[in-house]
GROMACS .gro file of C-alpha atoms in nm:
model
  347
    1MET     CA    1   8.684 -17.270   6.570
    2THR     CA    2   8.489 -17.063   6.306
    3SER     CA    3   8.112 -17.059   6.272
    4VAL     CA    4   7.878 -16.816   6.066
    5LYS     CA    5   7.731 -16.687   6.391
    6SER     CA    6   7.763 -16.809   6.759
    7LEU     CA    7   7.487 -17.041   6.844
    8THR     CA    8   7.458 -16.965   7.200
    9SER     CA    9   7.324 -16.592   7.151
   10SER     CA   10   7.010 -16.734   7.059
   11ARG     CA   11   6.809 -17.059   6.892
   12HIS     CA   12   6.853 -16.940   6.549
   13PRO     CA   13   7.077 -16.617   6.563
   14GLN     CA   14   7.105 -16.633   6.179
   15LEU     CA   15   6.759 -16.485   6.119
   16ASP     CA   16   6.864 -16.160   6.271
   17ASN     CA   17   7.174 -16.118   6.022
   18LYS     CA   18   7.009 -16.178   5.681
   19SER     CA   19   7.144 -15.881   5.518
   20LYS     CA   20   7.492 -16.004   5.553
   21TYR     CA   21   7.426 -16.281   5.309
   22LYS     CA   22   7.378 -16.155   4.956
   23PRO     CA   23   7.563 -16.363   4.691
   24GLN     CA   24   7.689 -16.055   4.492
   25LYS     CA   25   7.832 -15.900   4.782
   26MET     CA   26   8.044 -16.189   4.876
   27THR     CA   27   8.411 -16.308   4.756
   28ALA     CA   28   8.474 -16.659   4.673
   29ASN     CA   29   8.811 -16.686   4.833
   30LEU     CA   30   8.797 -17.051   4.919
   31ASP     CA   31   8.816 -17.336   4.676
   32LEU     CA   32   8.527 -17.550   4.815
   33THR     CA   33   8.268 -17.499   5.040
   34ILE     CA   34   8.057 -17.816   5.148
   35ALA     CA   35   7.706 -17.724   5.210
   36ILE     CA   36   7.490 -17.984   5.404
   37PRO     CA   37   7.113 -17.933   5.395
   38THR     CA   38   6.939 -18.094   5.677
   39TYR     CA   39   6.623 -18.107   5.830
   40ASN     CA   40   6.602 -18.291   6.161
   41GLY     CA   41   6.924 -18.442   6.080
   42ALA     CA   42   7.084 -18.442   6.447
   43ASN     CA   43   7.113 -18.833   6.425
   44ARG     CA   44   7.257 -18.855   6.066
   45LEU     CA   45   7.491 -18.565   6.098
   46PRO     CA   46   7.777 -18.689   6.297
   47GLU     CA   47   7.848 -18.969   6.068
   48LEU     CA   48   7.880 -18.732   5.783
   49LEU     CA   49   8.090 -18.492   5.988
   50GLU     CA   50   8.335 -18.783   6.097
   51ARG     CA   51   8.371 -18.893   5.718
   52LEU     CA   52   8.444 -18.491   5.644
   53ARG     CA   53   8.699 -18.471   5.921
   54ASN     CA   54   8.888 -18.781   5.791
   55GLN     CA   55   8.908 -18.626   5.418
   56ILE     CA   56   9.265 -18.721   5.299
   57ASN     CA   57   9.468 -18.545   5.002
   58THR     CA   58   9.334 -18.171   5.110
   59GLU     CA   59   9.651 -18.029   5.229
   60ASN     CA   60   9.663 -17.779   4.932
   61ILE     CA   61   9.262 -17.737   4.938
   62ALA     CA   62   9.124 -17.427   5.100
   63TRP     CA   63   8.784 -17.561   5.208
   64GLU     CA   64   8.509 -17.514   5.453
   65ILE     CA   65   8.191 -17.691   5.587
   66ILE     CA   66   7.858 -17.532   5.639
   67VAL     CA   67   7.529 -17.715   5.800
   68VAL     CA   68   7.229 -17.538   5.670
   69ASP     CA   69   6.976 -17.610   5.921
   70ASN     CA   70   6.621 -17.599   5.722
   71ASN     CA   71   6.401 -17.517   6.048
   72SER     CA   72   6.467 -17.837   6.235
   73THR     CA   73   6.257 -17.906   6.528
   74ASP     CA   74   6.524 -18.138   6.667
   75ASN     CA   75   6.881 -18.062   6.846
   76THR     CA   76   7.060 -18.026   6.509
   77ALA     CA   77   7.206 -17.677   6.613
   78GLN     CA   78   7.331 -17.832   6.942
   79VAL     CA   79   7.500 -18.129   6.751
   80VAL     CA   80   7.681 -17.879   6.541
   81GLN     CA   81   7.794 -17.651   6.825
   82GLN     CA   82   7.919 -17.961   7.014
   83TYR     CA   83   8.117 -18.081   6.696
   84GLN     CA   84   8.238 -17.694   6.667
   85GLU     CA   85   8.366 -17.705   7.024
   86ASN     CA   86   8.607 -17.987   6.940
   87TRP     CA   87   8.677 -17.922   6.601
   88HIS     CA   88   9.043 -17.873   6.556
   89CYS     CA   89   9.056 -17.904   6.169
   90SER     CA   90   9.218 -17.636   5.959
   91TYR     CA   91   8.895 -17.600   5.766
   92PRO     CA   92   8.610 -17.460   5.951
   93LEU     CA   93   8.272 -17.610   6.062
   94LYS     CA   94   8.000 -17.336   6.019
   95TYR     CA   95   7.629 -17.352   6.083
   96CYS     CA   96   7.349 -17.117   5.944
   97PHE     CA   97   6.977 -17.136   5.977
   98GLU     CA   98   6.707 -17.131   5.696
   99ALA     CA   99   6.361 -17.070   5.809
  100LYS     CA  100   6.182 -17.126   5.463
  101GLN     CA  101   6.097 -17.520   5.435
  102GLY     CA  102   6.216 -17.714   5.130
  103ALA     CA  103   6.559 -17.818   4.988
  104ALA     CA  104   6.544 -17.560   4.723
  105TYR     CA  105   6.575 -17.272   4.990
  106ALA     CA  106   6.820 -17.472   5.198
  107ARG     CA  107   7.051 -17.490   4.900
  108LYS     CA  108   7.025 -17.124   4.802
  109LYS     CA  109   7.119 -17.047   5.170
  110GLY     CA  110   7.440 -17.249   5.116
  111VAL     CA  111   7.511 -17.086   4.820
  112GLU     CA  112   7.469 -16.741   4.982
  113VAL     CA  113   7.689 -16.779   5.297
  114ALA     CA  114   7.953 -16.992   5.095
  115SER     CA  115   8.302 -16.877   5.036
  116GLY     CA  116   8.419 -17.132   4.789
  117LYS     CA  117   8.428 -17.111   4.421
  118LEU     CA  118   8.284 -17.467   4.422
  119ILE     CA  119   8.004 -17.563   4.642
  120GLY     CA  120   7.955 -17.977   4.707
  121PHE     CA  121   7.611 -18.042   4.819
  122LEU     CA  122   7.601 -18.352   5.068
  123ASP     CA  123   7.275 -18.443   5.236
  124ASP     CA  124   7.284 -18.557   5.601
  125ASP     CA  125   7.228 -18.923   5.477
  126ASN     CA  126   7.522 -18.899   5.224
  127TYR     CA  127   7.872 -19.043   5.336
  128PRO     CA  128   8.178 -18.983   5.087
  129ILE     CA  129   8.496 -19.179   5.070
  130PRO     CA  130   8.783 -19.022   5.191
  131THR     CA  131   8.893 -18.869   4.879
  132TRP     CA  132   8.559 -18.713   4.776
  133VAL     CA  133   8.693 -18.365   4.863
  134ALA     CA  134   9.017 -18.391   4.653
  135ALA     CA  135   8.799 -18.565   4.362
  136ALA     CA  136   8.556 -18.261   4.341
  137CYS     CA  137   8.834 -18.000   4.334
  138ALA     CA  138   9.076 -18.187   4.078
  139PHE     CA  139   8.734 -18.238   3.833
  140ALA     CA  140   8.680 -17.886   3.825
  141GLN     CA  141   9.014 -17.790   3.720
  142LYS     CA  142   9.010 -18.069   3.421
  143HIS     CA  143   8.663 -17.972   3.311
  144PRO     CA  144   8.616 -17.570   3.343
  145LYS     CA  145   8.317 -17.556   3.130
  146ALA     CA  146   8.160 -17.798   3.397
  147GLY     CA  147   7.892 -17.582   3.588
  148ALA     CA  148   7.804 -17.898   3.785
  149TYR     CA  149   7.881 -18.254   3.821
  150GLY     CA  150   7.745 -18.544   4.037
  151SER     CA  151   7.902 -18.834   4.244
  152GLN     CA  152   7.894 -19.184   4.199
  153ILE     CA  153   7.618 -19.287   4.451
  154HIS     CA  154   7.605 -19.651   4.595
  155PRO     CA  155   7.282 -19.771   4.804
  156ASP     CA  156   7.355 -19.819   5.171
  157TRP     CA  157   7.038 -20.014   5.244
  158GLU     CA  158   6.896 -20.077   5.590
  159VAL     CA  159   6.744 -20.383   5.469
  160GLU     CA  160   6.803 -20.521   5.101
  161PRO     CA  161   6.491 -20.446   4.865
  162PRO     CA  162   6.315 -20.691   4.669
  163GLU     CA  163   6.504 -20.777   4.332
  164ASN     CA  164   6.258 -20.576   4.107
  165PHE     CA  165   6.354 -20.294   4.252
  166LYS     CA  166   6.636 -20.229   4.036
  167SER     CA  167   6.376 -20.063   3.778
  168ILE     CA  168   6.315 -19.782   4.016
  169ILE     CA  169   6.630 -19.758   4.251
  170PRO     CA  170   6.762 -19.432   4.028
  171PHE     CA  171   6.468 -19.252   4.144
  172LEU     CA  172   6.628 -19.289   4.509
  173ALA     CA  173   6.941 -19.096   4.421
  174ILE     CA  174   7.146 -19.388   4.362
  175THR     CA  175   7.360 -19.293   4.043
  176GLU     CA  176   7.627 -19.567   3.934
  177ARG     CA  177   7.686 -19.488   3.566
  178GLY     CA  178   8.063 -19.692   3.532
  179ASN     CA  179   8.395 -19.552   3.621
  180LYS     CA  180   8.444 -19.324   3.336
  181PRO     CA  181   8.331 -18.964   3.341
  182LEU     CA  182   8.019 -18.905   3.160
  183PHE     CA  183   7.876 -18.591   3.027
  184TYR     CA  184   7.503 -18.525   3.011
  185GLU     CA  185   7.367 -18.403   2.685
  186PRO     CA  186   7.096 -18.181   2.711
  187ARG     CA  187   6.898 -18.329   2.470
  188LYS     CA  188   6.895 -18.672   2.659
  189LYS     CA  189   6.684 -18.534   2.935
  190LEU     CA  190   6.905 -18.708   3.176
  191LEU     CA  191   7.064 -18.540   3.503
  192PRO     CA  192   7.219 -18.625   3.830
  193PRO     CA  193   7.069 -18.593   4.187
  194SER     CA  194   7.152 -18.342   4.401
  195ALA     CA  195   7.305 -18.579   4.641
  196GLY     CA  196   7.672 -18.541   4.609
  197LEU     CA  197   7.650 -18.274   4.359
  198VAL     CA  198   7.916 -18.002   4.306
  199VAL     CA  199   7.802 -17.681   4.144
  200ARG     CA  200   8.045 -17.397   4.049
  201ARG     CA  201   7.919 -17.086   4.248
  202GLU     CA  202   7.957 -16.844   3.936
  203ALA     CA  203   7.737 -17.079   3.714
  204TRP     CA  204   7.446 -17.097   3.994
  205LEU     CA  205   7.470 -16.738   4.063
  206GLU     CA  206   7.465 -16.656   3.681
  207SER     CA  207   7.191 -16.915   3.593
  208VAL     CA  208   6.950 -16.993   3.884
  209PRO     CA  209   6.652 -16.767   3.908
  210GLU     CA  210   6.616 -16.602   4.271
  211GLN     CA  211   6.269 -16.786   4.283
  212PRO     CA  212   6.240 -17.141   4.145
  213ILE     CA  213   5.940 -17.301   4.056
  214LEU     CA  214   5.990 -17.613   4.254
  215THR     CA  215   6.112 -17.589   4.610
  216GLY     CA  216   6.128 -17.953   4.751
  217ARG     CA  217   5.921 -18.162   4.959
  218VAL     CA  218   5.773 -18.068   5.283
  219ALA     CA  219   5.537 -18.206   5.528
  220GLY     CA  220   5.204 -18.260   5.342
  221ASN     CA  221   5.375 -18.203   4.984
  222MET     CA  222   5.592 -18.448   4.818
  223LEU     CA  223   5.635 -18.250   4.521
  224THR     CA  224   6.028 -18.271   4.396
  225GLY     CA  225   6.237 -18.203   4.126
  226GLU     CA  226   6.378 -17.880   4.263
  227ASP     CA  227   6.767 -18.008   4.190
  228LEU     CA  228   6.673 -18.099   3.831
  229GLU     CA  229   6.497 -17.754   3.771
  230MET     CA  230   6.836 -17.597   3.886
  231LEU     CA  231   7.054 -17.805   3.673
  232CYS     CA  232   6.827 -17.737   3.368
  233TYR     CA  233   6.883 -17.356   3.428
  234LEU     CA  234   7.254 -17.418   3.432
  235GLN     CA  235   7.228 -17.632   3.071
  236LYS     CA  236   7.022 -17.339   2.935
  237SER     CA  237   7.303 -17.097   2.996
  238GLY     CA  238   7.537 -17.265   2.846
  239TRP     CA  239   7.730 -17.478   3.134
  240GLU     CA  240   7.797 -17.836   3.105
  241VAL     CA  241   7.676 -18.078   3.348
  242TRP     CA  242   7.891 -18.417   3.443
  243TYR     CA  243   7.887 -18.743   3.603
  244ASN     CA  244   8.245 -18.767   3.821
  245PRO     CA  245   8.278 -19.114   3.926
  246GLU     CA  246   8.590 -19.064   4.156
  247MET     CA  247   8.331 -18.879   4.380
  248GLU     CA  248   8.186 -19.178   4.577
  249ILE     CA  249   7.929 -19.157   4.828
  250TYR     CA  250   7.692 -19.408   5.002
  251HIS     CA  251   7.352 -19.293   5.031
  252ARG     CA  252   7.200 -19.434   5.354
  253ILE     CA  253   6.833 -19.563   5.274
  254PRO     CA  254   6.627 -19.652   5.581
  255SER     CA  255   6.344 -19.929   5.542
  256SER     CA  256   6.079 -19.679   5.601
  257ARG     CA  257   6.174 -19.557   5.221
  258LEU     CA  258   6.095 -19.902   5.093
  259LYS     CA  259   5.732 -19.879   5.229
  260ARG     CA  260   5.418 -19.827   4.989
  261GLU     CA  261   5.324 -19.541   5.215
  262TYR     CA  262   5.629 -19.352   5.130
  263LEU     CA  263   5.706 -19.464   4.770
  264ILE     CA  264   5.354 -19.425   4.606
  265PRO     CA  265   5.317 -19.007   4.735
  266PHE     CA  266   5.718 -18.986   4.618
  267PHE     CA  267   5.668 -19.077   4.317
  268ARG     CA  268   5.343 -18.897   4.278
  269GLY     CA  269   5.567 -18.587   4.351
  270VAL     CA  270   5.841 -18.693   4.094
  271GLY     CA  271   5.557 -18.705   3.806
  272LEU     CA  272   5.359 -18.382   3.910
  273SER     CA  273   5.682 -18.201   3.885
  274ARG     CA  274   5.770 -18.302   3.567
  275TYR     CA  275   5.633 -18.046   3.339
  276VAL     CA  276   5.893 -17.799   3.484
  277THR     CA  277   6.185 -18.035   3.435
  278ARG     CA  278   6.085 -18.108   3.117
  279THR     CA  279   6.013 -17.785   2.963
  280THR     CA  280   6.249 -17.544   3.157
  281ASN     CA  281   6.533 -17.570   2.857
  282VAL     CA  282   6.254 -17.528   2.565
  283GLU     CA  283   6.171 -17.216   2.411
  284SER     CA  284   5.841 -17.064   2.499
  285TYR     CA  285   5.698 -17.089   2.151
  286TYR     CA  286   5.784 -17.463   2.144
  287LYS     CA  287   5.633 -17.537   2.468
  288PRO     CA  288   5.258 -17.631   2.352
  289PHE     CA  289   5.417 -17.859   2.084
  290VAL     CA  290   5.644 -18.026   2.346
  291LEU     CA  291   5.360 -18.062   2.575
  292VAL     CA  292   5.126 -18.238   2.389
  293ALA     CA  293   5.379 -18.478   2.248
  294TYR     CA  294   5.450 -18.555   2.620
  295MET     CA  295   5.087 -18.605   2.692
  296ILE     CA  296   5.060 -18.870   2.396
  297ASN     CA  297   5.356 -19.037   2.522
  298ASP     CA  298   5.232 -19.044   2.893
  299THR     CA  299   4.887 -19.163   2.788
  300ARG     CA  300   5.052 -19.452   2.578
  301LYS     CA  301   5.283 -19.560   2.876
  302ILE     CA  302   4.951 -19.576   3.088
  303VAL     CA  303   4.760 -19.784   2.844
  304LEU     CA  304   5.032 -20.012   2.785
  305GLN     CA  305   5.071 -20.035   3.205
  306LEU     CA  306   4.704 -20.109   3.210
  307LEU     CA  307   4.723 -20.388   2.951
  308LYS     CA  308   5.025 -20.543   3.063
  309TYR     CA  309   4.979 -20.572   3.434
  310ARG     CA  310   4.597 -20.534   3.526
  311THR     CA  311   4.537 -20.650   3.860
  312LYS     CA  312   4.936 -20.638   3.935
  313ILE     CA  313   4.890 -20.266   3.984
  314LYS     CA  314   4.740 -20.292   4.313
  315THR     CA  315   4.957 -20.568   4.443
  316ASP     CA  316   5.306 -20.517   4.281
  317LEU     CA  317   5.459 -20.224   4.462
  318VAL     CA  318   5.711 -20.162   4.186
  319ILE     CA  319   5.460 -20.137   3.893
  320ALA     CA  320   5.226 -19.935   4.158
  321CYS     CA  321   5.514 -19.674   4.156
  322GLU     CA  322   5.555 -19.679   3.778
  323THR     CA  323   5.190 -19.625   3.717
  324GLU     CA  324   5.178 -19.373   3.996
  325LEU     CA  325   5.464 -19.177   3.779
  326PHE     CA  326   5.317 -19.207   3.456
  327PHE     CA  327   4.962 -19.101   3.567
  328SER     CA  328   5.117 -18.796   3.765
  329SER     CA  329   5.325 -18.677   3.473
  330LEU     CA  330   5.040 -18.670   3.252
  331ILE     CA  331   4.837 -18.419   3.450
  332SER     CA  332   5.170 -18.241   3.590
  333PRO     CA  333   5.118 -17.922   3.396
  334PHE     CA  334   4.766 -17.893   3.511
  335TYR     CA  335   4.837 -17.951   3.847
  336LEU     CA  336   5.114 -17.698   3.882
  337TRP     CA  337   4.884 -17.434   3.727
  338LYS     CA  338   4.578 -17.550   3.924
  339ASN     CA  339   4.806 -17.480   4.255
  340GLY     CA  340   4.993 -17.161   4.150
  341TYR     CA  341   5.296 -17.300   4.054
  342LEU     CA  342   5.364 -17.197   3.715
  343THR     CA  343   5.277 -16.823   3.840
  344LYS     CA  344   5.587 -16.789   4.030
  345SER     CA  345   5.799 -16.501   3.879
  346SER     CA  346   6.136 -16.645   3.736
  347LYS     CA  347   6.466 -16.523   3.635
   0.00000   0.00000   0.00000
C-alpha cells in the first residue's frame, strides 16, 4: 500500500508537508496519474474506486490513483484509508488534502503531487468503462501534440429529464460527439469539460498560470468555467485539445441537479464566467473589440428570447436557463471586474 502520507497521524496531515509538492521539483516517472478531486464524496467514491480497481489491459502501464480531498467535512479520508488497507493492486492508491475550496485548487494539487506524465481527472461521480486507462494512454502516443483530451461522457440519470432538456444537456458535462476523434479548433470556441479529461503534465506546467482567475463553484458562489480557462491557456501555448471517444465514462446526475433551484444559479455561474473563457486567447489590443462584439450578440439573443417566449421564460425551466445564460454572459465583464476577479495575477 502506498499513500502520500499516512492518514492516521492527523485529520489532514498533508497540510504539514506542503513544501514537498512543488511541480518543478518532481519527476514524472509514471505513465499516468488518475487525480480524483472530491468534496464530501464519501458516498460516491467507492463505486469509482471499484471501477478503477477493475481496469483491464493495463499490464504495461505504470500508473497511480490520487484522491484529492478538497476540504471535505464528511468521512472522505476514512473511506480512502479503508480502501488503502485492502488495496492489493500493482498501482498505488494515494490521498492528499487541499484546504483551498474550489475545483481549480484541487486539480492544481493533483498536478503537484502527480508522478505521471499524463494526468487524468475523474470527478467522484464519473464512472469509467474498464478500458478507460488503456485508451487514455494509447491516445497520448498517437497524438504527441495533444496537451489535453476529453472523454465521451454519457449521462447516468437518477431520473429521466424532460424531452426539451436536450438543448442544455451539454452544460451538464455530457459529451457525445460521435465515435471518431475530434480536434477542437481554437477559433470555434468549443472545449471539453474537465470530467474525464486527460492533460499532459508538461503542457499544464508550461501553460497554466499559478493563480487562475476562475477557481470553481464553492458554497454561495456558482461561478464556474475554471476548466475551460485552463484549456484556453493550453491552446494559447500551442498545445492541441482533442475529444477521444474511446475514453468513455458515465456521469451520474442526481435528480437535484434537474431542479430550478440548482439550474438557474448554475447557468448564472456559467454566464458570469464567460468573459474569461471568451478572451483568454485574445491579444490584449483586440479585447475591447471582441467585448463589444460579444455584447452586441448577447443583447441580440436576449431580445430574441424575450420576443419569442415572453411569459414562458417564467414557466419553462429550459427557456429560463437559456435566458439566464444570455443575460449573465452580457454582464460577465462588469461582474468580474466589480468583484475583483480581473485583478488577479496571471502568468
